[in-house]
Short mmCIF file of N, CA and C in Angstrom, two decimals:
data_model
loop_
_atom_site.label_atom_id
_atom_site.label_comp_id
_atom_site.label_asym_id
_atom_site.label_seq_id
_atom_site.Cartn_x
_atom_site.Cartn_y
_atom_site.Cartn_z
N HIS A 1 64.68 74.90 125.00
CA HIS A 1 65.32 73.87 125.66
C HIS A 1 65.29 73.14 124.00
N ASN A 2 66.58 72.42 123.75
CA ASN A 2 66.75 71.85 123.09
C ASN A 2 66.96 70.17 123.66
N ASN A 3 65.72 69.19 123.87
CA ASN A 3 65.34 68.40 125.14
C ASN A 3 65.53 66.66 124.15
N THR A 4 65.94 66.75 122.42
CA THR A 4 66.47 65.46 121.57
C THR A 4 67.65 64.86 122.23
N LEU A 5 67.49 63.43 122.08
CA LEU A 5 68.47 62.47 122.55
C LEU A 5 68.59 62.45 121.24
N SER A 6 70.06 62.47 121.40
CA SER A 6 71.47 62.45 120.54
C SER A 6 71.83 60.91 120.63
N ILE A 7 71.70 59.89 119.68
CA ILE A 7 72.45 58.47 119.72
C ILE A 7 73.14 58.03 120.11
N ASN A 8 73.99 59.24 120.33
CA ASN A 8 76.00 58.84 121.09
C ASN A 8 75.30 58.86 122.38
N GLN A 9 74.38 59.18 122.96
CA GLN A 9 74.00 59.08 124.60
C GLN A 9 73.82 57.98 124.79
N VAL A 10 72.96 56.78 123.86
CA VAL A 10 72.35 55.97 124.06
C VAL A 10 72.93 54.87 123.55
N ASP A 11 73.28 53.74 125.18
CA ASP A 11 73.74 52.72 124.86
C ASP A 11 72.60 51.51 124.19
N ILE A 12 72.30 50.89 123.24
CA ILE A 12 71.75 49.88 122.72
C ILE A 12 72.59 48.49 122.53
N ALA A 13 71.99 47.52 123.12
CA ALA A 13 72.62 46.69 122.69
C ALA A 13 72.11 46.00 121.51
N ASP A 14 73.12 45.29 120.81
CA ASP A 14 72.62 44.62 119.16
C ASP A 14 73.55 43.53 119.39
N PHE A 15 72.83 42.78 119.27
CA PHE A 15 72.92 40.87 119.33
C PHE A 15 73.24 40.43 117.56
N LYS A 16 73.60 39.99 117.04
CA LYS A 16 73.15 39.23 115.61
C LYS A 16 73.52 37.58 116.26
N VAL A 17 72.52 36.95 115.16
CA VAL A 17 72.15 35.60 115.40
C VAL A 17 72.04 34.90 114.15
N PHE A 18 73.38 34.48 114.03
CA PHE A 18 72.84 33.35 112.62
C PHE A 18 74.07 32.38 112.73
N PRO A 19 73.36 31.14 112.09
CA PRO A 19 72.60 30.98 110.95
C PRO A 19 70.94 31.09 111.59
N ASN A 20 69.96 30.79 111.11
CA ASN A 20 68.92 31.30 112.33
C ASN A 20 67.39 30.94 111.25
N PRO A 21 67.06 29.86 110.64
CA PRO A 21 67.31 28.73 111.68
C PRO A 21 68.61 27.70 111.16
N SER A 22 68.81 26.89 112.27
CA SER A 22 70.33 26.27 112.31
C SER A 22 69.56 24.85 112.39
N ASN A 23 70.78 24.27 111.99
CA ASN A 23 70.48 22.59 112.09
C ASN A 23 71.08 22.13 113.18
N ASN A 24 72.27 22.84 113.69
CA ASN A 24 73.53 22.33 114.64
C ASN A 24 74.01 23.33 115.82
N ASP A 25 74.15 24.50 115.28
CA ASP A 25 74.68 25.98 115.74
C ASP A 25 74.16 27.48 115.83
N TRP A 26 73.85 27.95 117.02
CA TRP A 26 73.54 29.09 116.80
C TRP A 26 75.05 29.73 116.82
N ASN A 27 75.26 30.91 116.53
CA ASN A 27 76.51 31.85 116.82
C ASN A 27 75.96 33.15 117.04
N ILE A 28 76.12 33.97 118.33
CA ILE A 28 75.51 35.11 118.40
C ILE A 28 76.45 36.16 118.61
N SER A 29 76.86 36.92 117.41
CA SER A 29 77.86 38.28 118.13
C SER A 29 77.04 39.74 118.63
N GLY A 30 77.83 40.63 119.26
CA GLY A 30 77.13 41.53 120.14
C GLY A 30 77.66 42.83 119.93
N ASN A 31 77.77 43.75 119.89
CA ASN A 31 78.50 45.47 119.89
C ASN A 31 79.22 45.33 121.26
N SER A 32 79.17 44.60 122.69
CA SER A 32 79.22 44.37 123.63
C SER A 32 79.04 43.26 124.33
N GLU A 33 79.98 42.93 125.49
CA GLU A 33 80.44 41.69 126.56
C GLU A 33 78.91 41.10 126.48
N ILE A 34 79.13 39.60 125.92
CA ILE A 34 77.75 39.31 126.36
C ILE A 34 78.03 38.40 127.65
N SER A 35 77.42 38.54 128.65
CA SER A 35 77.98 37.86 130.15
C SER A 35 76.79 36.57 130.06
N LYS A 36 75.27 36.45 129.65
CA LYS A 36 74.73 35.57 129.92
C LYS A 36 73.82 35.44 128.58
N VAL A 37 73.30 33.85 128.32
CA VAL A 37 72.66 33.45 127.44
C VAL A 37 71.90 32.12 128.54
N SER A 38 70.09 32.35 128.01
CA SER A 38 69.60 31.63 128.54
C SER A 38 68.69 31.25 127.57
N VAL A 39 69.18 29.80 126.90
CA VAL A 39 67.90 29.61 125.97
C VAL A 39 66.74 28.61 126.87
N PHE A 40 65.30 29.31 125.91
CA PHE A 40 64.34 28.36 127.09
C PHE A 40 63.14 27.82 125.36
N ASP A 41 62.93 26.69 126.20
CA ASP A 41 61.58 26.23 124.76
C ASP A 41 60.57 26.84 124.45
N ILE A 42 59.71 26.26 123.97
CA ILE A 42 58.45 27.59 123.30
C ILE A 42 57.45 27.18 124.83
N LEU A 43 57.39 26.16 125.82
CA LEU A 43 56.70 26.65 126.76
C LEU A 43 57.35 26.86 128.08
N GLY A 44 58.47 27.71 127.50
CA GLY A 44 59.16 28.71 128.60
C GLY A 44 60.38 27.91 129.69
N LYS A 45 60.61 26.80 129.44
CA LYS A 45 61.73 25.63 130.01
C LYS A 45 62.65 26.04 129.90
N GLU A 46 63.62 26.42 130.73
CA GLU A 46 65.06 26.60 130.24
C GLU A 46 65.66 25.53 130.12
N VAL A 47 66.54 25.34 129.52
CA VAL A 47 67.19 24.41 128.56
C VAL A 47 68.38 24.18 128.54
N MET A 48 69.04 25.57 128.82
CA MET A 48 70.56 25.64 128.76
C MET A 48 70.70 26.99 128.90
N THR A 49 71.91 27.42 129.91
CA THR A 49 72.63 28.42 130.21
C THR A 49 73.92 28.72 129.97
N LEU A 50 74.13 29.76 129.23
CA LEU A 50 76.38 30.08 128.88
C LEU A 50 76.51 31.30 129.50
N THR A 51 77.57 31.09 130.16
CA THR A 51 78.01 32.52 130.84
C THR A 51 79.17 32.88 129.35
N PRO A 52 79.13 33.85 128.76
CA PRO A 52 80.44 33.48 127.48
C PRO A 52 81.54 34.76 128.14
N ASN A 53 80.93 35.59 128.71
CA ASN A 53 81.74 36.89 129.26
C ASN A 53 82.54 37.64 127.62
N ARG A 54 82.51 37.18 126.81
CA ARG A 54 82.35 38.30 125.33
C ARG A 54 81.63 38.46 124.87
N ASN A 55 82.52 38.75 123.40
CA ASN A 55 81.23 39.66 122.61
C ASN A 55 80.59 38.37 121.18
N GLN A 56 81.03 36.89 121.76
CA GLN A 56 80.78 35.60 120.90
C GLN A 56 80.61 34.94 121.42
N VAL A 57 79.37 34.13 121.20
CA VAL A 57 78.86 32.93 121.58
C VAL A 57 78.83 32.17 120.90
N ARG A 58 78.71 30.70 120.46
CA ARG A 58 78.21 29.71 120.28
C ARG A 58 77.27 29.05 120.40
N ILE A 59 76.28 28.96 120.68
CA ILE A 59 75.19 27.86 120.91
C ILE A 59 75.08 26.23 120.54
N ASN A 60 75.40 25.44 120.89
CA ASN A 60 75.65 23.72 120.29
C ASN A 60 73.75 23.52 120.60
N ALA A 61 73.25 23.55 119.30
CA ALA A 61 71.62 22.97 119.32
C ALA A 61 71.54 21.56 118.48
N SER A 62 72.72 20.75 119.12
CA SER A 62 72.44 19.36 118.50
C SER A 62 71.46 18.51 119.02
N ASN A 63 71.73 18.78 120.50
CA ASN A 63 70.78 17.86 121.65
C ASN A 63 69.89 18.47 121.62
N LEU A 64 69.24 19.78 121.30
CA LEU A 64 68.33 19.93 120.88
C LEU A 64 67.33 20.04 120.33
N ARG A 65 65.96 19.10 120.48
CA ARG A 65 64.55 19.38 119.95
C ARG A 65 64.31 19.77 118.42
N THR A 66 64.16 19.77 117.29
CA THR A 66 63.78 20.31 116.17
C THR A 66 62.40 21.43 117.08
N GLY A 67 62.35 22.99 116.23
CA GLY A 67 61.13 23.42 116.87
C GLY A 67 61.92 25.15 117.52
N ILE A 68 61.14 25.37 117.82
CA ILE A 68 61.13 27.08 117.99
C ILE A 68 61.66 26.99 119.53
N TYR A 69 62.39 28.00 119.94
CA TYR A 69 63.35 28.05 120.91
C TYR A 69 63.38 29.65 121.35
N PHE A 70 63.49 30.16 122.43
CA PHE A 70 63.95 31.81 122.69
C PHE A 70 64.85 32.13 123.39
N ALA A 71 66.05 32.78 122.88
CA ALA A 71 67.33 32.82 123.69
C ALA A 71 67.15 34.21 124.28
N LYS A 72 67.55 34.69 125.96
CA LYS A 72 67.37 35.96 126.44
C LYS A 72 69.24 36.15 126.51
N ILE A 73 69.44 37.41 126.06
CA ILE A 73 70.70 37.47 126.09
C ILE A 73 71.04 38.46 126.49
N GLU A 74 71.96 38.95 127.82
CA GLU A 74 72.17 39.34 128.65
C GLU A 74 73.70 40.23 128.55
N GLY A 75 73.49 41.44 128.04
CA GLY A 75 74.78 41.82 127.76
C GLY A 75 74.84 43.49 128.43
N LEU A 76 76.24 44.11 128.64
CA LEU A 76 76.86 45.27 129.53
C LEU A 76 75.86 46.34 129.33
N LYS A 77 75.51 46.58 127.83
CA LYS A 77 74.77 47.56 126.97
C LYS A 77 73.09 47.07 126.80
N GLY A 78 72.93 45.96 127.54
CA GLY A 78 71.54 45.34 127.85
C GLY A 78 70.87 44.15 127.46
N ASN A 79 69.74 44.07 127.77
CA ASN A 79 69.53 42.41 126.93
C ASN A 79 68.23 42.34 126.00
N LYS A 80 68.12 41.44 125.75
CA LYS A 80 67.44 41.50 124.08
C LYS A 80 67.20 39.99 124.27
N THR A 81 65.41 39.64 124.24
CA THR A 81 65.43 37.46 123.53
C THR A 81 65.06 37.99 121.99
N VAL A 82 66.22 36.71 121.37
CA VAL A 82 65.57 36.54 120.15
C VAL A 82 65.03 35.33 119.74
N LYS A 83 64.30 34.93 118.96
CA LYS A 83 63.54 33.58 118.38
C LYS A 83 64.79 33.18 117.64
N LEU A 84 64.84 31.44 118.44
CA LEU A 84 65.62 30.61 117.38
C LEU A 84 65.19 29.67 116.67
N VAL A 85 65.11 29.25 115.96
CA VAL A 85 64.60 27.88 114.97
C VAL A 85 66.04 26.93 114.94
N ARG A 86 64.96 25.72 115.38
CA ARG A 86 65.83 24.80 115.32
C ARG A 86 65.04 23.57 114.10
N GLN A 87 66.38 23.42 113.17
CA GLN A 87 65.83 22.15 112.13
C GLN A 87 65.89 20.92 112.06
#
């Protein structure tokens, strides 16, 4: 039996965040619809939630303090958490 997985059979969430680090906004683009983005500070406190329901989303960071944040990106093909840096 040949039980190797073909890459065609696996849906994997692929999200790109740019610019990162950023002074103002982060842009997230995905290979599938992004249903929810939750932004957390370094202490784990949720500071922002967006429900874009499209392949691209802009996070306005202008009212966030400088530091490190984490964005949990939820999409149709899976979830991913990325580190965001606000300068």
